[in-house]
């Protein structure tokens, strides 16, 4: 099974927000240039104003903690990808230990988005490259099942995600920014966080 | 269904660690007395040395994000408790919005453990009181199912957690510190994090 956290709100501070006082202040505290820190709505909400969905690395963090620790991943049956709003595709080796501490996770993602791989030397555990969601789905070559609140309502036992590419939105609200071919499914709640969708999807593999 | 995250490694810095230079430094950064900040293994690993399982508020955080967002909780079918190593019982109202940002979660838990409720004024969303795990199980009056790596191996569809009290350990490794009467079950992996157990338990309610 392939799992893609898609249109994730994970990005370095974009140039147009880099000069905002709130961003400059948090970059100073971190001791890094503003365009080398992750955009984070908790610290940069004034700079993000008007685009409330942006700056949510926490969603990716919790989803990855769940996915990498899952029984499916422990058994070598899962391949995990993060696709971002800027069409960056992050590929994560199944043996990766995601930092459980959020601040360390942020530091790791900053390094990954800047350097293109972590660790920078030796065999990488995570790599980042450019690519659209549809291109990734095509590369993986399996039918896609897309979690979407407008999709057909199913119970967990009806999902049948085995041997599929599962797409879950890594954003807090609104619609997918990217288009991808696939079957849209919903778990019947309009207010489900990405991590809950990941939890239910992973569980459906273990019935 | 009642969910108890039990023997959670969530505590304020204990007096015997309060004078450790690493703890004093982090208390200074936070601008609080050392005994009023949460013990956190990421920042206090030298002070914790020899008791590696302690200082894991991150486990409680991810478990609560999952539990409060779950379909069962949205439908009013779930009651969530955190029990800690110091026999503090935290009761969480189903409408509580757990701070998604880890640092804010830590601040909230510090306030809760000091004051006994949050928010401090008005109807509390979370309360903290003294009590053992067994006492809480007795109060709730339902049969307990305890996730334990030494329990009987079951698939998710065999768990049957409806109308039970579900106990999941809020610690990273080792055994429960507390005893409680109940049926021990395992999902077959010795290396499953608490948040994965929570994810699978919550999913088993939605088959």
Tab-separated table of N, CA and C in Angstrom, chain A residues 41-42 56 58 62 65-66 69-71 74 100-104 155-156 187 189 191-193 195-196 199-200 202-203 206-207, chain B residues 41-42 56 58 62 65-66 69-71 74 100-104 155-156 187 189 191-193 195-196 199-200 202-203 206-207:
chain	number	residue	atom	x	y	z
A	41	UNK	N	1.844	28.244	11.351
A	41	UNK	CA	0.743	29.148	11.675
A	41	UNK	C	0.725	29.548	13.140
A	42	UNK	N	1.303	28.728	14.014
A	42	UNK	CA	1.335	29.101	15.434
A	42	UNK	C	2.195	30.342	15.648
A	56	UNK	N	1.177	24.383	8.330
A	56	UNK	CA	0.730	23.336	9.242
A	56	UNK	C	1.629	22.092	9.224
A	58	UNK	N	2.597	20.579	11.642
A	58	UNK	CA	2.143	19.672	12.710
A	58	UNK	C	1.272	18.552	12.153
A	62	UNK	N	2.177	14.490	12.850
A	62	UNK	CA	1.347	13.464	13.492
A	62	UNK	C	1.030	12.331	12.503
A	65	UNK	N	4.114	10.129	12.289
A	65	UNK	CA	4.308	9.325	13.512
A	65	UNK	C	3.432	8.078	13.445
A	66	UNK	N	2.180	8.270	13.034
A	66	UNK	CA	1.247	7.146	12.942
A	66	UNK	C	1.647	6.171	11.836
A	69	UNK	N	4.929	4.100	12.464
A	69	UNK	CA	4.824	3.147	13.573
A	69	UNK	C	3.793	2.055	13.307
A	70	UNK	N	3.032	2.174	12.243
A	70	UNK	CA	1.901	1.254	12.012
A	70	UNK	C	2.349	-0.193	11.832
A	71	UNK	N	1.431	-1.100	12.108
A	71	UNK	CA	1.706	-2.528	11.897
A	71	UNK	C	2.073	-2.777	10.435
A	74	UNK	N	5.613	-1.769	9.945
A	74	UNK	CA	6.516	-2.709	10.635
A	74	UNK	C	6.651	-4.008	9.846
A	100	UNK	N	10.052	12.414	17.569
A	100	UNK	CA	8.780	12.552	18.269
A	100	UNK	C	8.579	13.978	18.783
A	101	UNK	N	9.697	14.684	18.969
A	101	UNK	CA	9.590	16.069	19.419
A	101	UNK	C	9.320	16.986	18.222
A	102	UNK	N	8.283	17.802	18.358
A	102	UNK	CA	7.858	18.632	17.231
A	102	UNK	C	8.963	19.578	16.761
A	103	UNK	N	9.662	20.200	17.700
A	103	UNK	CA	10.675	21.179	17.306
A	103	UNK	C	11.824	20.517	16.540
A	104	UNK	N	12.141	19.296	16.907
A	104	UNK	CA	13.174	18.569	16.161
A	104	UNK	C	12.680	18.160	14.783
A	155	UNK	N	-17.790	2.740	5.529
A	155	UNK	CA	-17.284	2.329	6.838
A	155	UNK	C	-15.859	1.814	6.655
A	156	UNK	N	-15.119	1.686	7.757
A	156	UNK	CA	-13.717	1.275	7.651
A	156	UNK	C	-13.592	-0.096	6.979
A	187	UNK	N	-15.388	9.179	5.338
A	187	UNK	CA	-15.768	8.384	6.502
A	187	UNK	C	-17.007	8.965	7.175
A	189	UNK	N	-17.723	12.090	8.217
A	189	UNK	CA	-17.640	13.293	9.033
A	189	UNK	C	-16.973	14.391	8.223
A	191	UNK	N	-15.565	16.902	9.565
A	191	UNK	CA	-14.604	17.583	10.433
A	191	UNK	C	-13.456	16.688	10.864
A	192	UNK	N	-13.155	15.695	10.062
A	192	UNK	CA	-12.121	14.751	10.467
A	192	UNK	C	-10.732	15.301	10.131
A	193	UNK	N	-9.834	15.303	11.104
A	193	UNK	CA	-8.460	15.736	10.856
A	193	UNK	C	-7.735	14.696	10.001
A	195	UNK	N	-4.953	13.300	10.581
A	195	UNK	CA	-4.388	12.184	11.350
A	195	UNK	C	-5.427	11.119	11.657
A	196	UNK	N	-6.693	11.541	11.808
A	196	UNK	CA	-7.731	10.534	12.031
A	196	UNK	C	-7.957	9.721	10.766
A	199	UNK	N	-5.268	7.283	10.628
A	199	UNK	CA	-5.482	6.218	11.617
A	199	UNK	C	-6.500	5.200	11.112
A	200	UNK	N	-7.612	5.682	10.584
A	200	UNK	CA	-8.651	4.761	10.108
A	200	UNK	C	-8.186	4.011	8.862
A	202	UNK	N	-5.081	3.196	8.037
A	202	UNK	CA	-4.090	2.185	8.443
A	202	UNK	C	-4.789	1.010	9.130
A	203	UNK	N	-5.800	1.314	9.927
A	203	UNK	CA	-6.520	0.248	10.632
A	203	UNK	C	-7.270	-0.652	9.665
A	206	UNK	N	-5.800	-3.907	8.676
A	206	UNK	CA	-5.507	-4.902	9.716
A	206	UNK	C	-6.757	-5.619	10.199
A	207	UNK	N	-7.837	-5.597	9.434
A	207	UNK	CA	-9.094	-6.186	9.938
A	207	UNK	C	-9.041	-7.712	9.910
B	41	UNK	N	11.694	14.670	28.255
B	41	UNK	CA	12.956	13.957	28.005
B	41	UNK	C	13.790	14.613	26.909
B	42	UNK	N	13.143	15.358	26.006
B	42	UNK	CA	13.923	16.023	24.961
B	42	UNK	C	14.837	17.082	25.574
B	56	UNK	N	7.487	12.162	29.021
B	56	UNK	CA	6.973	11.976	27.659
B	56	UNK	C	5.567	12.567	27.447
B	58	UNK	N	4.691	14.184	25.056
B	58	UNK	CA	4.367	14.066	23.619
B	58	UNK	C	3.454	12.869	23.354
B	62	UNK	N	-0.239	13.306	21.386
B	62	UNK	CA	-0.687	12.664	20.137
B	62	UNK	C	-1.910	11.777	20.404
B	65	UNK	N	-4.905	14.099	20.667
B	65	UNK	CA	-5.303	14.641	19.358
B	65	UNK	C	-6.164	13.619	18.622
B	66	UNK	N	-5.750	12.362	18.653
B	66	UNK	CA	-6.489	11.299	17.968
B	66	UNK	C	-7.836	11.030	18.635
B	69	UNK	N	-10.499	13.897	18.295
B	69	UNK	CA	-10.970	14.109	16.915
B	69	UNK	C	-11.724	12.904	16.360
B	70	UNK	N	-11.719	11.800	17.070
B	70	UNK	CA	-12.256	10.547	16.520
B	70	UNK	C	-13.746	10.627	16.215
B	71	UNK	N	-14.185	9.767	15.312
B	71	UNK	CA	-15.614	9.684	14.993
B	71	UNK	C	-16.419	9.370	16.251
B	74	UNK	N	-16.783	12.502	18.221
B	74	UNK	CA	-17.684	13.436	17.536
B	74	UNK	C	-19.144	13.027	17.719
B	100	UNK	N	-3.050	21.977	19.011
B	100	UNK	CA	-2.300	21.156	18.065
B	100	UNK	C	-0.810	21.424	18.161
B	101	UNK	N	-0.472	22.626	18.646
B	101	UNK	CA	0.948	22.950	18.802
B	101	UNK	C	1.470	22.364	20.109
B	102	UNK	N	2.573	21.616	20.014
B	102	UNK	CA	3.100	20.900	21.173
B	102	UNK	C	3.450	21.842	22.322
B	103	UNK	N	4.089	22.962	21.998
B	103	UNK	CA	4.530	23.863	23.060
B	103	UNK	C	3.332	24.456	23.813
B	104	UNK	N	2.248	24.716	23.079
B	104	UNK	CA	1.042	25.208	23.754
B	104	UNK	C	0.390	24.125	24.601
B	155	UNK	N	-6.852	-9.527	16.386
B	155	UNK	CA	-6.962	-8.604	15.264
B	155	UNK	C	-7.937	-7.500	15.668
B	156	UNK	N	-7.929	-6.399	14.911
B	156	UNK	CA	-8.768	-5.257	15.270
B	156	UNK	C	-10.244	-5.646	15.323
B	187	UNK	N	-1.910	-6.401	20.007
B	187	UNK	CA	-2.138	-6.395	18.551
B	187	UNK	C	-1.021	-7.135	17.831
B	189	UNK	N	2.340	-6.815	17.993
B	189	UNK	CA	3.656	-6.215	17.828
B	189	UNK	C	4.169	-5.765	19.182
B	191	UNK	N	6.407	-3.534	19.498
B	191	UNK	CA	6.993	-2.205	19.349
B	191	UNK	C	5.977	-1.141	18.978
B	192	UNK	N	4.732	-1.353	19.372
B	192	UNK	CA	3.685	-0.425	18.972
B	192	UNK	C	3.634	0.766	19.933
B	193	UNK	N	3.687	1.975	19.370
B	193	UNK	CA	3.561	3.163	20.206
B	193	UNK	C	2.138	3.289	20.735
B	195	UNK	N	0.205	5.803	20.560
B	195	UNK	CA	-0.736	6.444	19.623
B	195	UNK	C	-1.258	5.452	18.586
B	196	UNK	N	-0.447	4.459	18.229
B	196	UNK	CA	-0.949	3.449	17.285
B	196	UNK	C	-2.009	2.585	17.949
B	199	UNK	N	-5.076	4.535	17.922
B	199	UNK	CA	-5.646	4.581	16.565
B	199	UNK	C	-6.395	3.288	16.261
B	200	UNK	N	-5.792	2.148	16.554
B	200	UNK	CA	-6.438	0.871	16.251
B	200	UNK	C	-7.661	0.637	17.158
B	202	UNK	N	-9.615	2.957	18.504
B	202	UNK	CA	-10.704	3.829	18.049
B	202	UNK	C	-11.315	3.302	16.758
B	203	UNK	N	-10.469	2.777	15.877
B	203	UNK	CA	-10.970	2.243	14.607
B	203	UNK	C	-11.851	1.035	14.820
B	206	UNK	N	-15.535	1.410	14.786
B	206	UNK	CA	-16.190	1.927	13.571
B	206	UNK	C	-16.283	0.900	12.458
B	207	UNK	N	-16.176	-0.380	12.774
B	207	UNK	CA	-16.147	-1.391	11.702
B	207	UNK	C	-17.533	-1.624	11.100
